[in-house]
Coordinates of C-alpha atoms in Angstrom, one line a residue:
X1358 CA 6.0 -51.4 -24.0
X1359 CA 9.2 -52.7 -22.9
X1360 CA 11.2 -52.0 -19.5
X1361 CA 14.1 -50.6 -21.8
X1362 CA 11.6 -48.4 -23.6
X1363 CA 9.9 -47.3 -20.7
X1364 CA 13.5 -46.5 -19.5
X1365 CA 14.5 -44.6 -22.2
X1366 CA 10.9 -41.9 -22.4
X1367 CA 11.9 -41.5 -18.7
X1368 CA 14.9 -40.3 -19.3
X1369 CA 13.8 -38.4 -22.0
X1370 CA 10.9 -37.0 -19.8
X1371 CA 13.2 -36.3 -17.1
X1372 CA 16.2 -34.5 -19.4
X1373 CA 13.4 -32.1 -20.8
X1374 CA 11.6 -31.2 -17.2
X1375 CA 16.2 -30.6 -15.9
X1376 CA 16.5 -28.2 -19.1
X1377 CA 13.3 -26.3 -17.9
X1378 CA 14.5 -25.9 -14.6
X1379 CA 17.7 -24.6 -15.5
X1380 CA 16.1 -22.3 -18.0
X1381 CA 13.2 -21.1 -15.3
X1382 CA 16.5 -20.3 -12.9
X1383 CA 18.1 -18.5 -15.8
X1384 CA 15.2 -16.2 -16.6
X1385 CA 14.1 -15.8 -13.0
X1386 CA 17.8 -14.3 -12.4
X1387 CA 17.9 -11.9 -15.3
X1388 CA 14.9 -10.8 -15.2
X1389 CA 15.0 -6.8 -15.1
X1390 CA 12.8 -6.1 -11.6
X1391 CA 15.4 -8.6 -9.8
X1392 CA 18.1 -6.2 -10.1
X1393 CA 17.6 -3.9 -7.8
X1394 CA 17.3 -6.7 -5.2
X1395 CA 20.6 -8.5 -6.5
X1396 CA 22.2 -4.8 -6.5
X1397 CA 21.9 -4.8 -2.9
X1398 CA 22.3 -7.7 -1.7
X1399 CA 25.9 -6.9 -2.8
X1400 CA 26.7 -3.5 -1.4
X1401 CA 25.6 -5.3 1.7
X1402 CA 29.5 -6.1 2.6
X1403 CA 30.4 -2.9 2.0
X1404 CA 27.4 -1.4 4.4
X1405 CA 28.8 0.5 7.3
X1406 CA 27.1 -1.0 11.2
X1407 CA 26.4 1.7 13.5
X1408 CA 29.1 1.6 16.4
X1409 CA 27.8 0.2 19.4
X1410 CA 29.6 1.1 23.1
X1411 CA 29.8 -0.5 26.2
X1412 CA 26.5 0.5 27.6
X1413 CA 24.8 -1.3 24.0
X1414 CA 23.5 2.0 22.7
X1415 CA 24.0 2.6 19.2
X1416 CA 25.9 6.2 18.0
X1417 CA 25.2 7.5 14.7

């Protein structure tokens, strides 16, 4: 085997394992039971803080 064709399997090799990755990341962010978690992580702008006065308690 030849430098060149050693090259070229290791960029095959590592083309293959980049696709995987990005296809794993794909799946692991549609799955269904992520949803929820995604769902609120962005109502989390919109969440109101409770108000906080001088002393540091909080009101409600």
């Amino acid at each position: 085997m030849t430098f060149e064709q050693f090259i070229f399997d290791a960029r095959s090799v590592v083309t293959v394992l980049c696709f995987l990755t990005f296809a794993g990341i794909v799946w692991w962010t549609y799955i269904a039971h992520r949803r929820t978690d995604f769902d609120a992580a962005a109502n989390l702008p919109f969440a109101d803080e409770p108000a906080i006065d001088t002393a540091g308690e909080k009101h409600v």
